[in-house]
Amino acid sequence: MDGVATGADVGALETDSQTVAEWVDAAGRYITSFLDGLEDAPAIGPDLPVDMVGRFAMPPKEEPGRFDVLLDTFGDAARYGMETAGPRHFAYIPGGGLVSSAIAELLARLVNRQTALATPAPGLVAMEQGVLRWLCTEFGQPAGAGGLVTTGASMATLCVVAAVRHHRLGEDFGNGTIYVTEHTHHSVAKAARIAGFRPDRLRIVPDTADLRMDVAAATRQIAADRAAGLRPFLLVGTAGTTSTGTVDPLLHLAALARREDLWLHVDAAYGGFFQLTQRGRDRLIGIEAADSIALDPHKGLFLPHGTGVLLVRDPGVLRAAFAEDAPYLRDVGAAAMLPNFADLGIELTREFRGLRLWLPLHLHGVAAFRAALDEKLDLAAHAHDELRRMKGVHVPWRPELSTVTFRDVAGNTATHRLLEQIHASGQALLSSTSVRGQHVLRMCVLSHRSRAEHVDDALEVIRDAASRDSPVTSGVNRDRM
Ligand SMILES: *Cc1c(COP(=O)(O)O)cnc(C)c1O
């Protein structure tokens, strides 16, 4: 063909085993040097210069490239922005990214099995289902419960809102109402919008002084909505809000949902995996009564980004909403006792997501996860105690889980400046939020790599910055970048 000027041979996409071994070697060297560098990597990498954007965004050439050169380009591109894999990442909700999970991912992609339906890969689907069953047990769900591994909690939430709409409201769902608080993650509002609900069908229930859903107010709102001809159907509680890590009163919400015949969904994307610890179970009490639970293994199970989980008491509700019969899939059949994941969610073709969970859990053992999560609760409690002792810092709430919030006593502008100073040190990556009009900094301890020494480094930087009045950072800290 004229268009192919390079004379590439038609077999060029096959790779001989020696070349594969060289690639794996080179990738292995990158992996170890990346991991070795994390301890000393600054929390925030350099800014990406404008001319580099063009270099990284370069379209592919007709001619083949060299693996080592391309690997260098990738490694170079990865240096910019935030070091979200490192131990000094306390912003948003970190997770770290277990290397065992990354290796699992490579292997899962290598065999390239389709796990939409059970028949093409029954052994692999059984592995994934085993992890889901284990999670159901940890969350006190009954024997018939099930779940779905998604790309994140947003996708899990969309699945559940769409399925519960179908289950509870049928085709005429315009009058259905959903109950949240202003601290509920925006993925619920997004899911409601995608599922076809008008914005005012999302009812923002007032919260109490400690930022939890006010159950009495929810009860009144539900009654008023029913009286007005609306159809309350879904109550959303949060097990660890993103801003402050607050847990809604789940036991009371469960009782309310039962009384009012609402579906109780618990967004446990951030806080859910603390269920693996005794203290966490005490704080999340009531979660076992949920009809559905959204989890983010890429947060509290320390997995690389891109893995969420939806657990449901009755997977039949998902099946009723999502199972389709297609003539081109009829010969695939059903495998005994194994779910067809495509029937439980929105996606059809899906990679073998289960290995990302299965390998780390079996390899490290569950006790290692429990211990790491326990440690994060300890570290957050320690950070809270230290912050309370600092001059110039106000700590508005005690952490229930592993998110500590604080602000500069001098107000919003000073708090903003405080964050800039902390970041200039390179020793900690934090983030900010706004609660009741107040600018608040948050330190979320959840990376498996964040240990006592990293938390102490961060606290030292905060202490230093908070005690200084000048808005500009000192040269000493700059040097540590
Ligand atoms: C992170 C988070 C989400 C969204 O999850 P994604 O995995 O980013 O889609 C939802 N709810 C809470 C409480 C979260 O912390």
PDB file of N, CA and C and ligand atoms in Angstrom, residues 93 151-155 157 184-187 238-242 267-271 295-296 298-299 307-308, ligand 1:
ATOM      1  N   ILE A  93      -7.849  12.364  48.817  1.00  0.00           N
ATOM      2  CA  ILE A  93      -7.831  11.084  49.537  1.00  0.00           C
ATOM      3  C   ILE A  93      -6.770  10.202  48.897  1.00  0.00           C
ATOM      4  N   THR A 151     -14.798   1.099  38.181  1.00  0.00           N
ATOM      5  CA  THR A 151     -13.587   1.910  38.026  1.00  0.00           C
ATOM      6  C   THR A 151     -13.421   2.904  39.170  1.00  0.00           C
ATOM      7  N   GLY A 152     -14.438   3.045  39.990  1.00  0.00           N
ATOM      8  CA  GLY A 152     -14.371   3.984  41.102  1.00  0.00           C
ATOM      9  C   GLY A 152     -15.735   4.100  41.746  1.00  0.00           C
ATOM     10  N   ALA A 153     -15.790   4.868  42.839  1.00  0.00           N
ATOM     11  CA  ALA A 153     -17.057   5.009  43.558  1.00  0.00           C
ATOM     12  C   ALA A 153     -18.087   5.784  42.736  1.00  0.00           C
ATOM     13  N   SER A 154     -17.641   6.698  41.883  1.00  0.00           N
ATOM     14  CA  SER A 154     -18.614   7.442  41.062  1.00  0.00           C
ATOM     15  C   SER A 154     -19.408   6.477  40.191  1.00  0.00           C
ATOM     16  N   MET A 155     -18.719   5.526  39.583  1.00  0.00           N
ATOM     17  CA  MET A 155     -19.402   4.547  38.732  1.00  0.00           C
ATOM     18  C   MET A 155     -20.286   3.621  39.568  1.00  0.00           C
ATOM     19  N   THR A 157     -21.779   4.457  42.291  1.00  0.00           N
ATOM     20  CA  THR A 157     -22.922   5.277  42.693  1.00  0.00           C
ATOM     21  C   THR A 157     -23.911   5.428  41.546  1.00  0.00           C
ATOM     22  N   THR A 184     -22.367  15.530  51.362  1.00  0.00           N
ATOM     23  CA  THR A 184     -22.359  14.340  50.508  1.00  0.00           C
ATOM     24  C   THR A 184     -21.476  14.612  49.283  1.00  0.00           C
ATOM     25  N   HIS A 185     -20.746  13.599  48.861  1.00  0.00           N
ATOM     26  CA  HIS A 185     -19.864  13.757  47.695  1.00  0.00           C
ATOM     27  C   HIS A 185     -20.677  14.107  46.438  1.00  0.00           C
ATOM     28  N   HIS A 186     -20.113  14.941  45.582  1.00  0.00           N
ATOM     29  CA  HIS A 186     -20.859  15.419  44.409  1.00  0.00           C
ATOM     30  C   HIS A 186     -21.171  14.296  43.423  1.00  0.00           C
ATOM     31  N   SER A 187     -20.527  13.134  43.577  1.00  0.00           N
ATOM     32  CA  SER A 187     -20.822  12.029  42.653  1.00  0.00           C
ATOM     33  C   SER A 187     -22.279  11.574  42.778  1.00  0.00           C
ATOM     34  N   THR A 238     -23.173   8.909  54.452  1.00  0.00           N
ATOM     35  CA  THR A 238     -21.758   8.871  54.094  1.00  0.00           C
ATOM     36  C   THR A 238     -20.943   8.317  55.263  1.00  0.00           C
ATOM     37  N   ALA A 239     -20.121   7.340  54.944  1.00  0.00           N
ATOM     38  CA  ALA A 239     -19.224   6.768  55.953  1.00  0.00           C
ATOM     39  C   ALA A 239     -17.846   7.380  55.722  1.00  0.00           C
ATOM     40  N   GLY A 240     -17.708   8.614  56.177  1.00  0.00           N
ATOM     41  CA  GLY A 240     -16.454   9.345  55.965  1.00  0.00           C
ATOM     42  C   GLY A 240     -16.612  10.341  54.839  1.00  0.00           C
ATOM     43  N   THR A 241     -17.012  11.577  55.186  1.00  0.00           N
ATOM     44  CA  THR A 241     -17.156  12.581  54.126  1.00  0.00           C
ATOM     45  C   THR A 241     -15.773  12.965  53.610  1.00  0.00           C
ATOM     46  N   THR A 242     -15.747  13.426  52.379  1.00  0.00           N
ATOM     47  CA  THR A 242     -14.471  13.728  51.742  1.00  0.00           C
ATOM     48  C   THR A 242     -13.785  14.921  52.413  1.00  0.00           C
ATOM     49  N   ASP A 267     -22.344   5.746  51.136  1.00  0.00           N
ATOM     50  CA  ASP A 267     -21.142   6.092  50.387  1.00  0.00           C
ATOM     51  C   ASP A 267     -19.954   5.938  51.336  1.00  0.00           C
ATOM     52  N   ALA A 268     -19.263   4.824  51.198  1.00  0.00           N
ATOM     53  CA  ALA A 268     -18.113   4.520  52.059  1.00  0.00           C
ATOM     54  C   ALA A 268     -16.830   4.567  51.243  1.00  0.00           C
ATOM     55  N   ALA A 269     -16.831   5.402  50.199  1.00  0.00           N
ATOM     56  CA  ALA A 269     -15.681   5.456  49.293  1.00  0.00           C
ATOM     57  C   ALA A 269     -14.403   5.794  50.040  1.00  0.00           C
ATOM     58  N   TYR A 270     -14.502   6.763  50.942  1.00  0.00           N
ATOM     59  CA  TYR A 270     -13.307   7.105  51.708  1.00  0.00           C
ATOM     60  C   TYR A 270     -13.157   6.205  52.945  1.00  0.00           C
ATOM     61  N   GLY A 271     -14.215   6.138  53.762  1.00  0.00           N
ATOM     62  CA  GLY A 271     -14.034   5.549  55.092  1.00  0.00           C
ATOM     63  C   GLY A 271     -14.276   4.060  55.190  1.00  0.00           C
ATOM     64  N   LEU A 295     -17.590   1.545  47.714  1.00  0.00           N
ATOM     65  CA  LEU A 295     -16.249   1.511  48.305  1.00  0.00           C
ATOM     66  C   LEU A 295     -15.222   1.916  47.255  1.00  0.00           C
ATOM     67  N   ASP A 296     -14.088   2.400  47.725  1.00  0.00           N
ATOM     68  CA  ASP A 296     -12.983   2.727  46.814  1.00  0.00           C
ATOM     69  C   ASP A 296     -11.705   2.024  47.249  1.00  0.00           C
ATOM     70  N   HIS A 298      -9.138   1.972  45.721  1.00  0.00           N
ATOM     71  CA  HIS A 298      -7.985   2.828  45.392  1.00  0.00           C
ATOM     72  C   HIS A 298      -7.763   3.912  46.448  1.00  0.00           C
ATOM     73  N   LYS A 299      -8.572   3.895  47.495  1.00  0.00           N
ATOM     74  CA  LYS A 299      -8.293   4.742  48.663  1.00  0.00           C
ATOM     75  C   LYS A 299      -7.867   3.798  49.810  1.00  0.00           C
ATOM     76  N   THR A 307     -10.119   1.739  40.787  1.00  0.00           N
ATOM     77  CA  THR A 307     -10.866   0.580  41.257  1.00  0.00           C
ATOM     78  C   THR A 307     -11.863   0.971  42.351  1.00  0.00           C
ATOM     79  N   GLY A 308     -13.143   0.794  42.053  1.00  0.00           N
ATOM     80  CA  GLY A 308     -14.219   0.989  43.022  1.00  0.00           C
ATOM     81  C   GLY A 308     -14.972  -0.314  43.185  1.00  0.00           C
TER      82      GLY A 308
HETATM   83  C1  LIG B   1     -13.604   9.686  46.348  1.00  0.00           C
HETATM   84  C2  LIG B   1     -15.022   9.711  46.755  1.00  0.00           C
HETATM   85  C3  LIG B   1     -16.047   9.491  45.829  1.00  0.00           C
HETATM   86  C4  LIG B   1     -15.792   9.373  44.348  1.00  0.00           C
HETATM   87  O1  LIG B   1     -15.089   8.233  44.075  1.00  0.00           O
HETATM   88  P1  LIG B   1     -14.253   8.063  42.715  1.00  0.00           P
HETATM   89  O2  LIG B   1     -13.563   6.780  42.941  1.00  0.00           O
HETATM   90  O3  LIG B   1     -13.329   9.228  42.644  1.00  0.00           O
HETATM   91  O4  LIG B   1     -15.210   8.024  41.589  1.00  0.00           O
HETATM   92  C5  LIG B   1     -17.331   9.411  46.307  1.00  0.00           C
HETATM   93  N1  LIG B   1     -17.608   9.571  47.605  1.00  0.00           N
HETATM   94  C6  LIG B   1     -16.650   9.825  48.531  1.00  0.00           C
HETATM   95  C7  LIG B   1     -17.021   9.995  49.969  1.00  0.00           C
HETATM   96  C8  LIG B   1     -15.328   9.903  48.122  1.00  0.00           C
HETATM   97  O5  LIG B   1     -14.374  10.163  49.038  1.00  0.00           O
END
